[in-house]
Amino acid sequence: MEDKNFKRTTITAALPYANGGVHIGHLAGVYVPADIYARYLRLKKQEVVFIGGSDEHGVPVTIRARQEGITTQEVVDRYHSLIKKSFEDFGISFDIYSRTTSDIHHKFAADFFRTLYDKGELEEITELQYCDEVTGEFLTDRNIVGTCPRCGADGAYGDQCEKCGATLSPDELINPTNKNNPGHGLVKKPTKNWYLPLGKYQDWLKQWILEGHKEWRPNVYGQCKSWLDMDLQPRAMTRDLDWGIPVPVEGAEGKVLYVWFDAPIGYISNTKELCDKNPERWGTWQKWWQDPETRLVHFIGKDNIVFHCLIFPVMMKAHGGYIMPDNVPSNEFLNLENDKISTSRNWAVWLHEYLVDFPGKQDVLRYVLTANAPETKDNNFTWKDFQDRNNNELVAVYGNFVNRALQLTKKYWNGIVPACGELEEIDRKALEEFKDVKKDVERLLDQFKFRDAQKEAMNLARIGNKYIADCEPWKVAKTDMKRVETILNISLQLCANLAIAFEPFLPFSSEKLLKMLNVDHYEWELLGSTDLLKAGHQLGEPVLLFDKIDDETIQKQLDKLEATKKANEAASYKAEPIKPEVSFEDFEKLDIRVGKVINCEKVKKSKKLLQFTIDDGSGTERTILSGIAAYWEPEDLIGKNVLFVANFAPRKMMGIESQGMILSAVDYDGSLCVTSLLRDVKPGSQVG
């Protein structure tokens, strides 16, 4: 960064679709690293703007509106508010979080398109496109699903496979179907749209990315290269839809701007909104988007690489006057409990729910997501790891060290910082170990290695925790209080350094620690100093920096996910194929009867079997064994009417003769449900 001599930095974070909440995959992939970086640059006194906002156009929001039977505007209003508040409560420090349904954005995006149109940068192409065979409605890429030609996964969208991340077109799908109306067929009919000729800029893209940005992350550079090794095709920038920004061209009625044209322009329009509200603070939007001395950094997930590295830059290049992204630190995906996070399957940990379930624990999630950041490959979030990292690292290392240092100072000197006396070897070693922390954290953050940078900050806590444990001031206090003064002075200096080092990563905890130290703020430049707290300074009241998370709390989260899994299985259930036909004569050979359960008990030494005593209407009780013990308590079946096959040959199980078979239905999850009747009939009644 230094060698390019940028004066300021524009940071953007991918705009989340306003069709649902924000989940941990979004946080780990985009918002936590972007926030760490923005906070870091601010701490270094650099000029920076951090831009966010909701993406309120495109198909996902219209699908949600259709599912819920409400207007699309109602959907985006609800989720924009939810997302914005979640980010605020979680401490994502956007300078503005706006939306793409704003008047400013609509005008800005329409004007941007019109400029490209007037410059002749767009191609008008009439092509055959999929539409609903019954309604005649043109279908967007998201409304067409089929089998992915790359990985073979079912349910891939017409623009992307969520399983393997491949960018697709509807024509590439195997067996494409109509997602809106699965019973309706697909037909193609001609429609006119405006296309961005990516191929025209292919040589420029190759030079700019492949030659000029070899420092980009391998996943970003590699995906760009694989696209640029092929001939880039024109990409439609308009769609046949009724929700979105109307195309500002005559003859374009019923068409809107493609969401991937409209959304990234939201970064610019949101910057304009911020600057227009407070020009004294921010200057003009052009300063942040058109000045070559401004550095542009996009934080995104890997599924957005093509749009941010190829399509959006071509849009800005074709328009003219815009700077290009200097870096696009894209992350891979975060899985949840070894399964892909999915909004449609509700397989996620939602931020707004986390904030309710874990009040005051924003930094715990920030810490865990950064420690598991999917920077180079897909990674996995588990609630067990979340608990372990909190209890074994934040509580047992960082929190334990701070608590010991402050509590001992309170105990011996009423919270007044003692003076540092003569240093011993163990003191010099501890001070030596943390003098380079600033240089190391900065080097890693400048390279967007957030996971390693946080690890360096935590190493500082480990140094402190080991130092105070090895020195044992609580024992030394019995014989040498002067020595204790030095130990606690050094420990308190380390605590103050931790408040600085962790501020970009764990802002709530750093604020809490500063309050305990009775300090308003420390400049980043002071990180690594050994005299941050002067002798005689009065500390604040010590409290626990972090709390342990118990097994019961974690189990509740696992139970919630298990309930989601069950609901998904139920929703995706398909009946087994019908067995081959049998003749009526064959069916008549079965004698199915009604029996009343007189008694039911578990069979000793068997986990599966229940022993039924049945009144079958004959005057003689019948014994039947059934393998349903895992699904029913015996006492719940006593007195019930059940159906059983009466003419099966007797069969011995566990030394007991079973005289028939109880009929049960196999549910979607493999559980067994005993068949019963809508009203009582006499035992022995035949079923036919």
XYZ file of C-alpha atoms in Angstrom:
688
model
C 0.000 0.000 0.000
C 2.805 2.401 0.979
C 4.576 2.254 -2.378
C 1.441 3.366 -4.231
C 1.101 6.475 -2.042
C -2.662 6.461 -1.699
C -4.087 9.356 0.296
C -7.306 7.642 1.367
C -9.192 4.345 1.161
C -12.738 3.508 0.061
C -13.885 0.220 1.612
C -17.011 -1.522 0.333
C -18.737 -4.569 1.782
C -21.003 -6.656 -0.459
C -24.629 -5.520 -0.299
C -26.734 -8.274 1.324
C -30.038 -9.200 -0.333
C -32.948 -7.742 1.639
C -34.820 -11.060 1.534
C -33.647 -12.382 4.897
C -31.345 -11.692 7.813
C -27.549 -11.740 7.930
C -25.951 -15.028 8.966
C -22.501 -16.111 10.148
C -21.435 -17.010 6.595
C -21.954 -13.384 5.549
C -20.169 -12.151 8.665
C -17.119 -14.400 8.295
C -16.858 -13.899 4.545
C -17.390 -10.152 4.297
C -18.464 -7.953 7.195
C -16.145 -8.887 10.069
C -12.937 -8.655 7.989
C -14.138 -5.437 6.341
C -14.906 -3.938 9.747
C -11.541 -5.001 11.191
C -9.796 -3.334 8.258
C -11.838 -0.122 8.477
C -11.255 0.166 12.230
C -7.552 -0.506 11.744
C -7.138 2.252 9.143
C -9.065 4.699 11.340
C -6.826 3.838 14.304
C -3.835 4.633 12.092
C -5.408 8.064 11.441
C -5.868 7.316 7.761
C -8.680 8.852 5.753
C -11.198 6.081 5.097
C -14.864 5.620 4.220
C -16.668 2.322 4.868
C -19.718 1.819 2.646
C -22.575 -0.664 3.082
C -26.217 -1.030 2.156
C -29.031 -3.414 1.303
C -29.498 -4.853 -2.192
C -33.249 -4.531 -2.612
C -33.743 -5.425 -6.263
C -33.357 -8.684 -8.144
C -35.280 -11.914 -7.912
C -34.631 -13.192 -4.351
C -36.737 -10.412 -2.842
C -39.605 -11.027 -5.269
C -39.516 -14.762 -4.485
C -39.725 -13.977 -0.759
C -42.664 -11.605 -1.360
C -44.493 -14.270 -3.349
C -43.875 -16.882 -0.628
C -45.216 -14.599 2.091
C -48.099 -13.128 0.079
C -46.986 -9.521 0.649
C -45.626 -6.764 -1.592
C -41.967 -6.690 -2.547
C -41.643 -3.242 -0.963
C -42.902 -4.654 2.339
C -40.266 -7.394 2.136
C -37.345 -5.029 1.529
C -38.533 -2.531 4.147
C -38.686 -5.268 6.772
C -35.346 -6.879 6.027
C -33.453 -3.649 5.403
C -34.418 -2.502 8.901
C -33.551 -5.890 10.407
C -30.149 -6.073 8.690
C -29.246 -2.462 9.469
C -30.056 -2.828 13.176
C -28.225 -6.180 13.383
C -25.082 -4.608 11.937
C -25.317 -1.652 14.326
C -25.795 -3.887 17.377
C -22.924 -6.141 16.266
C -20.548 -3.200 15.871
C -20.032 -3.219 12.098
C -18.862 0.387 11.818
C -20.248 1.477 8.438
C -20.011 5.195 7.771
C -23.291 4.746 5.926
C -25.650 1.821 5.513
C -28.221 2.781 2.903
C -30.358 0.966 0.356
C -30.843 0.534 -3.395
C -34.499 1.615 -3.328
C -33.445 5.160 -2.354
C -34.254 8.004 -4.762
C -30.547 8.924 -4.902
C -29.632 5.416 -6.002
C -32.420 5.123 -8.590
C -31.333 8.360 -10.282
C -27.608 7.578 -10.035
C -27.947 4.063 -11.478
C -30.279 5.208 -14.259
C -27.888 8.035 -15.186
C -24.927 5.616 -15.150
C -26.752 3.299 -17.569
C -27.806 6.216 -19.774
C -24.193 7.383 -20.009
C -23.095 3.955 -21.257
C -26.036 3.909 -23.670
C -25.296 7.383 -25.041
C -21.599 6.521 -25.466
C -22.538 3.477 -27.544
C -20.965 1.139 -24.977
C -23.984 -1.188 -24.858
C -25.127 -3.673 -27.499
C -28.822 -4.068 -28.249
C -29.446 -7.792 -28.744
C -32.648 -9.748 -29.330
C -32.385 -13.296 -28.062
C -34.577 -16.240 -27.240
C -35.105 -16.424 -23.492
C -36.987 -18.766 -21.209
C -40.509 -17.835 -20.204
C -43.396 -19.498 -18.380
C -45.314 -21.610 -20.904
C -48.647 -20.784 -19.238
C -48.351 -17.126 -18.166
C -45.903 -15.979 -20.843
C -43.831 -14.260 -18.128
C -40.099 -14.056 -18.846
C -38.089 -15.862 -16.209
C -34.884 -14.507 -14.723
C -31.873 -16.742 -14.197
C -32.831 -17.219 -10.525
C -36.270 -18.473 -11.457
C -34.841 -21.332 -13.495
C -33.371 -24.330 -11.693
C -31.835 -27.562 -12.858
C -28.834 -29.837 -12.515
C -25.432 -28.157 -12.403
C -23.321 -29.135 -15.447
C -20.122 -28.737 -13.382
C -20.765 -30.710 -10.186
C -24.059 -32.504 -10.900
C -25.923 -30.938 -7.957
C -29.685 -30.615 -8.284
C -31.358 -27.263 -7.632
C -28.660 -25.110 -9.251
C -29.897 -21.668 -10.262
C -29.723 -20.338 -13.795
C -26.991 -17.902 -12.780
C -25.087 -19.900 -10.182
C -24.686 -23.259 -8.485
C -24.713 -22.725 -4.738
C -23.058 -26.103 -4.130
C -19.883 -25.607 -6.166
C -20.064 -21.831 -6.713
C -19.897 -22.061 -10.526
C -21.278 -19.090 -12.453
C -23.801 -20.378 -15.005
C -26.373 -19.407 -17.590
C -29.829 -21.035 -17.850
C -28.871 -22.698 -21.147
C -26.089 -24.613 -19.380
C -28.422 -26.260 -16.840
C -29.334 -29.908 -17.327
C -33.116 -30.429 -17.324
C -34.026 -26.795 -16.517
C -37.403 -26.271 -14.816
C -39.626 -23.376 -13.809
C -38.925 -22.522 -10.141
C -41.906 -20.160 -9.857
C -44.433 -22.664 -11.127
C -42.939 -26.167 -11.206
C -46.049 -27.480 -12.968
C -45.645 -25.010 -15.829
C -43.319 -25.792 -18.691
C -40.560 -23.624 -20.128
C -40.604 -22.178 -23.607
C -38.357 -19.665 -25.310
C -39.476 -16.498 -27.013
C -37.555 -13.483 -28.351
C -36.894 -10.409 -26.205
C -34.641 -7.377 -26.581
C -32.085 -6.408 -23.945
C -28.950 -4.308 -23.627
C -25.646 -6.111 -23.185
C -22.231 -5.089 -21.890
C -19.599 -6.314 -24.392
C -17.086 -7.787 -21.950
C -14.966 -9.160 -24.792
C -14.150 -5.622 -25.918
C -12.300 -5.107 -22.632
C -10.708 -8.542 -22.353
C -7.174 -7.436 -23.231
C -7.414 -4.528 -20.790
C -8.680 -6.855 -18.041
C -5.820 -9.279 -18.672
C -3.266 -6.480 -18.410
C -4.886 -4.843 -15.371
C -5.471 -8.039 -13.343
C -3.132 -10.752 -14.579
C -0.135 -8.442 -15.004
C -0.951 -5.680 -12.527
C -2.384 -7.518 -9.540
C -0.455 -10.701 -8.957
C -0.590 -9.891 -5.224
C -4.341 -10.664 -5.104
C -5.380 -13.736 -3.154
C -4.875 -16.950 -5.149
C -8.613 -17.757 -5.174
C -9.433 -14.320 -6.645
C -6.575 -14.233 -9.128
C -7.222 -17.860 -10.159
C -10.936 -17.372 -10.773
C -10.267 -14.213 -12.796
C -7.633 -16.014 -14.843
C -9.932 -18.941 -15.631
C -12.527 -16.496 -16.990
C -9.983 -14.445 -18.884
C -8.507 -17.572 -20.480
C -11.887 -18.001 -22.227
C -13.517 -15.595 -24.662
C -15.691 -13.266 -22.599
C -19.239 -13.031 -23.930
C -21.589 -10.011 -23.839
C -23.631 -9.940 -20.614
C -27.195 -8.603 -20.398
C -27.473 -5.492 -18.219
C -31.285 -5.367 -18.373
C -34.035 -7.834 -17.475
C -37.719 -8.391 -18.273
C -39.060 -7.719 -14.774
C -41.435 -5.358 -13.027
C -39.342 -4.883 -9.847
C -36.225 -2.764 -10.157
C -34.964 0.439 -11.742
C -36.715 1.081 -15.076
C -34.346 1.094 -18.050
C -34.056 4.809 -19.040
C -34.342 4.193 -22.782
C -37.276 4.508 -25.200
C -38.781 1.146 -26.102
C -37.633 -0.451 -22.855
C -41.016 -0.625 -21.162
C -41.346 -3.605 -18.789
C -37.574 -3.857 -18.388
C -35.376 -2.993 -15.427
C -31.647 -2.769 -14.799
C -30.022 -6.141 -14.085
C -29.456 -6.421 -10.341
C -25.746 -6.994 -10.882
C -25.590 -3.741 -12.845
C -27.610 -1.857 -10.258
C -26.197 -3.247 -6.974
C -22.477 -2.329 -7.241
C -23.454 1.172 -8.321
C -25.070 1.255 -4.876
C -21.587 1.596 -3.401
C -21.180 4.868 -5.301
C -24.714 6.209 -4.745
C -24.477 5.442 -1.023
C -21.170 7.331 -0.889
C -22.879 10.255 -2.643
C -25.707 10.141 -0.098
C -23.156 10.289 2.744
C -21.179 13.139 1.167
C -24.291 15.156 0.275
C -25.459 14.980 3.912
C -22.131 16.118 5.361
C -19.801 17.611 2.736
C -17.653 19.314 5.412
C -16.777 15.914 6.868
C -16.582 13.796 3.719
C -16.049 16.153 0.775
C -17.494 15.089 -2.586
C -18.317 11.534 -3.628
C -15.967 11.967 -6.580
C -13.036 12.202 -4.156
C -13.776 8.639 -3.029
C -14.470 7.134 -6.462
C -12.648 9.164 -9.109
C -9.426 10.422 -7.528
C -6.430 8.241 -8.531
C -4.980 8.858 -5.056
C -7.888 6.941 -3.517
C -7.487 3.236 -2.903
C -10.601 1.108 -3.548
C -10.972 -2.203 -1.675
C -13.960 -4.556 -2.130
C -14.753 -7.123 0.589
C -16.839 -9.952 -0.887
C -17.492 -13.706 -0.842
C -16.083 -15.954 -3.548
C -19.438 -16.158 -5.356
C -19.129 -12.429 -6.161
C -15.604 -12.436 -7.600
C -16.659 -12.320 -11.258
C -18.987 -9.367 -10.704
C -16.504 -7.281 -8.699
C -13.348 -8.107 -10.646
C -14.658 -8.277 -14.214
C -18.163 -6.875 -14.748
C -18.172 -3.859 -12.386
C -14.677 -2.718 -13.466
C -15.735 -2.954 -17.130
C -18.826 -0.881 -16.307
C -16.665 1.797 -14.662
C -14.037 1.653 -17.428
C -16.706 1.994 -20.119
C -18.260 4.930 -18.262
C -14.897 6.629 -17.743
C -13.492 8.611 -14.849
C -13.581 5.908 -12.174
C -10.761 4.315 -10.194
C -10.386 0.541 -10.231
C -10.288 -1.713 -7.161
C -6.749 -2.039 -5.853
C -7.615 -5.230 -3.992
C -10.557 -7.599 -3.667
C -9.842 -9.759 -0.595
C -12.527 -12.358 -1.214
C -13.074 -15.188 1.249
C -14.177 -18.738 0.619
C -17.351 -20.131 2.246
C -18.054 -20.919 5.893
C -20.007 -24.108 6.567
C -22.170 -24.747 9.618
C -21.776 -28.032 11.514
C -20.231 -29.629 8.379
C -23.112 -28.608 6.103
C -23.344 -25.738 3.620
C -25.073 -22.646 5.004
C -28.326 -22.092 3.129
C -30.846 -19.282 3.498
C -33.539 -21.224 1.659
C -33.115 -24.225 4.014
C -32.794 -21.966 7.088
C -29.509 -23.760 7.813
C -27.727 -20.825 9.382
C -26.918 -18.991 12.584
C -28.749 -15.689 12.110
C -27.113 -12.580 13.526
C -30.330 -11.048 14.882
C -31.106 -14.301 16.734
C -27.535 -14.626 18.050
C -27.718 -11.111 19.519
C -30.822 -12.142 21.483
C -29.505 -15.563 22.554
C -26.026 -14.260 23.514
C -26.494 -10.691 24.831
C -23.241 -8.790 25.239
C -21.238 -11.468 23.428
C -20.687 -9.748 20.093
C -16.925 -10.067 20.472
C -17.093 -13.799 21.127
C -18.649 -14.354 17.704
C -16.274 -11.843 16.083
C -13.321 -13.685 17.639
C -14.468 -17.161 16.619
C -15.369 -16.127 13.067
C -11.993 -14.435 12.618
C -10.129 -17.392 14.143
C -11.944 -19.660 11.646
C -11.931 -17.165 8.770
C -12.228 -19.002 5.404
C -9.410 -16.933 3.900
C -7.814 -19.609 1.735
C -10.325 -22.474 1.787
C -13.837 -23.270 2.978
C -13.981 -23.535 6.754
C -16.440 -24.827 9.330
C -18.297 -23.314 12.280
C -19.406 -25.621 15.082
C -21.039 -24.659 18.357
C -18.563 -26.884 20.220
C -15.609 -24.962 18.776
C -17.413 -21.690 19.577
C -17.723 -22.797 23.215
C -14.129 -24.086 23.371
C -12.605 -20.914 21.943
C -14.612 -18.768 24.354
C -13.864 -20.856 27.436
C -10.284 -21.924 26.654
C -8.960 -18.793 24.934
C -11.008 -15.674 25.689
C -11.871 -16.642 29.285
C -8.926 -18.833 30.317
C -6.147 -16.820 28.638
C -7.087 -13.197 27.831
C -9.777 -12.727 30.494
C -7.893 -14.645 33.168
C -4.740 -12.573 32.726
C -6.570 -9.233 32.845
C -8.639 -10.290 35.857
C -5.595 -11.451 37.828
C -3.630 -8.276 37.113
C -6.464 -5.911 38.032
C -7.788 -7.860 41.019
C -4.321 -8.170 42.594
C -3.708 -4.441 42.069
C -7.025 -3.728 43.763
C -6.204 -6.114 46.613
C -2.706 -4.769 47.369
C -2.934 -1.077 46.361
C -6.638 -0.255 46.101
C -6.379 -0.179 42.314
C -3.496 2.290 42.097
C -0.815 1.390 39.521
C 2.422 0.488 41.362
C 5.841 1.627 40.184
C 8.140 -0.568 38.126
C 11.333 -1.422 39.963
C 14.446 -3.309 38.939
C 13.847 -5.760 36.093
C 14.732 -9.419 36.297
C 15.398 -11.762 33.385
C 11.785 -13.006 33.293
C 10.557 -9.384 33.056
C 12.936 -8.500 30.238
C 11.951 -11.631 28.346
C 8.229 -10.804 28.569
C 8.808 -7.197 27.458
C 11.039 -8.375 24.608
C 8.381 -10.812 23.398
C 5.723 -8.173 22.879
C 7.737 -5.215 21.571
C 7.161 -6.284 17.931
C 3.409 -6.861 18.241
C 2.516 -3.594 16.464
C 4.782 -4.316 13.498
C 3.529 -7.903 13.219
C -0.187 -7.052 13.477
C 0.169 -4.219 10.954
C 2.082 -6.373 8.476
C -0.618 -9.043 8.571
C -3.557 -6.607 8.398
C -1.944 -4.830 5.440
C -1.882 -8.237 3.704
C -5.546 -8.919 4.682
C -4.448 -11.855 6.858
C -7.000 -11.193 9.583
C -6.859 -14.646 11.125
C -3.094 -14.469 11.671
C -3.274 -10.839 12.830
C -5.794 -11.706 15.543
C -3.594 -14.653 16.515
C -0.716 -12.188 17.103
C -2.952 -10.106 19.375
C -3.940 -13.259 21.288
C -0.269 -14.219 21.571
C 0.186 -11.002 23.534
C -2.459 -12.265 25.987
C -0.691 -15.641 26.171
C 2.591 -13.883 26.994
C 0.856 -11.962 29.780
C -0.968 -14.995 31.132
C 2.245 -17.059 31.217
C 4.208 -14.190 32.742
C 1.855 -13.638 35.689
C 1.437 -17.405 36.214
C 5.206 -17.945 36.238
C 5.887 -14.959 38.534
C 3.141 -15.923 41.018
C 2.811 -12.461 42.620
C 0.222 -13.820 45.081
C 2.988 -15.978 46.574
C 5.778 -13.388 46.286
C 3.550 -10.928 48.206
C 4.246 -12.888 51.396
C 7.950 -11.956 51.318
C 8.715 -9.174 48.753
C 6.076 -6.509 47.963
C 8.628 -4.443 46.005
C 8.979 -7.334 43.563
C 5.173 -7.613 43.335
C 5.006 -3.937 42.348
C 7.218 -4.615 39.325
C 5.336 -7.777 38.308
C 1.960 -6.033 38.422
C 3.232 -2.885 36.720
C 4.451 -4.964 33.772
C 1.226 -6.984 33.805
C -0.870 -3.798 33.709
C 1.226 -2.399 30.837
C 0.473 -5.616 28.961
C -3.257 -5.200 29.708
C -3.183 -1.689 28.260
C -1.433 -2.999 25.157
C -4.099 -5.673 24.778
C -6.810 -2.984 24.773
C -5.051 -1.391 21.777
C -4.122 -4.589 19.926
C -7.632 -6.051 20.113
C -9.516 -2.845 19.267
C -9.956 -3.626 15.550
C -10.979 -7.219 16.331
C -12.909 -7.041 19.629
C -14.086 -3.422 19.978
C -16.603 -4.055 22.773
C -14.031 -5.873 24.925
C -11.395 -3.197 24.334
C -13.881 -0.523 25.417
C -14.710 -2.569 28.533
C -11.016 -3.052 29.337
C -10.246 0.657 28.889
C -13.028 1.458 31.351
C -11.444 -0.947 33.857
C -8.086 0.762 33.267
C -9.816 4.147 33.703
C -8.476 5.350 30.350
C -10.562 7.047 27.628
C -8.517 5.967 24.621
C -5.060 4.944 23.477
C -3.615 5.880 20.113
C -2.647 2.931 17.906
C 0.863 4.376 17.676
C 1.366 3.570 21.367
C 0.979 -0.185 20.811
C 4.133 -1.875 22.130
C 4.887 0.836 24.703
C 5.833 -0.215 28.229
C 4.718 2.950 30.044
C 1.080 3.311 29.037
C -0.053 3.434 32.670
C 1.893 5.786 34.942
C 2.640 4.832 38.515
C -0.021 6.324 40.790
C -2.795 6.119 38.137
C -6.104 5.055 39.645
C -7.654 2.071 37.872
C -11.400 1.519 37.505
C -13.403 -1.312 38.996
C -12.350 -4.749 37.672
C -15.065 -7.019 36.249
C -14.833 -10.216 34.221
C -13.905 -9.436 30.627
C -15.517 -12.657 29.343
C -17.899 -15.243 30.827
C -17.862 -19.001 30.437
C -20.507 -20.516 28.157
C -22.082 -23.655 29.607
C -23.096 -26.892 27.904
C -26.805 -26.182 28.299
C -26.541 -22.931 26.327
C -24.727 -24.705 23.497
C -27.198 -27.604 23.525
C -30.065 -25.161 22.939
C -28.343 -24.000 19.737
C -27.732 -27.574 18.608
C -31.374 -28.427 19.335
C -32.460 -25.461 17.223
C -30.369 -26.721 14.302
C -31.698 -30.250 14.756
C -35.251 -28.896 14.568
C -34.322 -27.079 11.355
C -32.880 -30.283 9.910
C -36.094 -32.174 10.743
C -38.216 -29.441 9.186
C -36.094 -29.537 6.016
C -36.396 -33.311 5.793
C -40.160 -33.046 6.196
C -40.383 -30.301 3.556
C -38.302 -32.268 1.036
C -40.015 -35.595 1.698
C -41.033 -37.630 -1.335
C -43.043 -40.814 -1.044
C -41.354 -44.074 -1.968
C -42.297 -45.372 -5.441
C -45.431 -47.536 -5.539
C -44.619 -51.253 -5.454
C -45.517 -53.479 -8.431
C -49.213 -54.204 -8.923
C -50.790 -57.166 -7.148
C -54.049 -58.852 -8.001
C -57.129 -58.324 -5.851
C -57.115 -62.082 -5.221
C -53.639 -61.791 -3.667
C -54.757 -58.898 -1.468
C -57.792 -60.877 -0.298
C -55.484 -63.515 1.142
C -54.406 -61.026 3.858
C -56.713 -60.962 6.874
C -56.300 -57.465 8.400
C -58.272 -56.923 11.611
C -58.880 -54.382 14.351
C -57.439 -55.231 17.764
C -57.777 -53.432 21.084
C -54.543 -53.169 23.086
C -55.199 -54.682 26.526
C -51.594 -54.483 27.664
C -48.235 -53.387 26.237
C -44.752 -53.716 27.708
C -41.110 -53.664 26.697
C -39.484 -57.024 25.954
C -36.603 -57.646 28.342
C -33.118 -57.506 26.795
C -34.503 -55.950 23.593
C -34.183 -52.283 22.622
C -36.602 -52.629 19.699
C -39.479 -54.895 20.698
C -42.767 -54.158 22.433
C -45.050 -57.031 23.480
C -48.750 -56.365 22.790
C -51.628 -58.266 24.355
C -54.527 -57.834 21.907
C -58.276 -58.382 22.198
C -58.944 -59.676 18.665
C -62.680 -60.311 19.199
C -62.282 -64.079 19.400
C -62.560 -64.281 23.164
C -58.906 -65.395 23.373
C -56.105 -62.858 23.875
C -53.448 -62.657 21.172
C -49.753 -61.830 21.651
C -47.944 -59.802 18.981
C -44.386 -58.432 19.062
C -43.577 -55.201 17.196
C -40.245 -53.404 16.706
C -41.479 -49.928 17.637
C -40.007 -49.489 21.139
C -37.822 -46.577 19.987
C -40.873 -44.548 18.975
C -43.590 -45.349 21.521
C -43.940 -45.673 25.270
C -45.943 -48.850 26.072
C -48.423 -47.073 28.355
C -49.375 -44.659 25.547
C -50.709 -47.585 23.468
C -52.858 -49.336 26.078
C -56.569 -49.001 25.263
C -55.924 -48.003 21.635
C -57.441 -49.739 18.597
C -54.739 -50.894 16.176
C -54.656 -52.735 12.877
C -52.882 -56.077 12.625
C -52.390 -58.897 10.127
C -54.162 -61.871 11.716
C -53.203 -64.724 9.400
C -49.390 -64.571 9.433
C -47.772 -67.788 10.626
C -46.683 -67.529 14.292
C -43.020 -66.595 14.745
C -40.752 -66.772 17.784
C -38.680 -63.734 18.793
C -36.667 -63.429 22.031
C -38.329 -66.692 23.129
C -41.863 -65.264 22.742
C -44.324 -66.399 20.057
C -45.737 -63.509 18.010
C -49.146 -64.200 16.471
C -49.414 -61.583 13.749
C -48.020 -58.160 12.768
C -49.025 -54.665 13.971
C -49.355 -52.293 10.997
C -47.291 -49.083 11.228
C -46.565 -46.209 8.826
C -42.921 -45.255 8.199
C -42.566 -41.457 8.456
C -40.074 -39.363 6.406
C -37.463 -39.610 9.190
C -37.736 -43.387 9.511
C -39.855 -43.267 12.663
C -42.790 -45.676 12.974
C -46.366 -44.567 13.644
C -48.908 -47.237 14.673
C -52.007 -47.139 12.458
C -55.293 -46.405 14.235
C -58.937 -45.674 13.364
C -60.957 -42.469 13.180
C -63.625 -43.975 15.450
C -64.004 -47.018 17.669
C -65.123 -50.318 16.127
C -65.449 -53.750 17.699
C -62.246 -55.785 18.106
C -61.950 -58.394 15.361
C -63.574 -56.167 12.694
C -62.100 -56.942 9.296
C -60.332 -54.328 7.172
C -60.908 -54.516 3.464
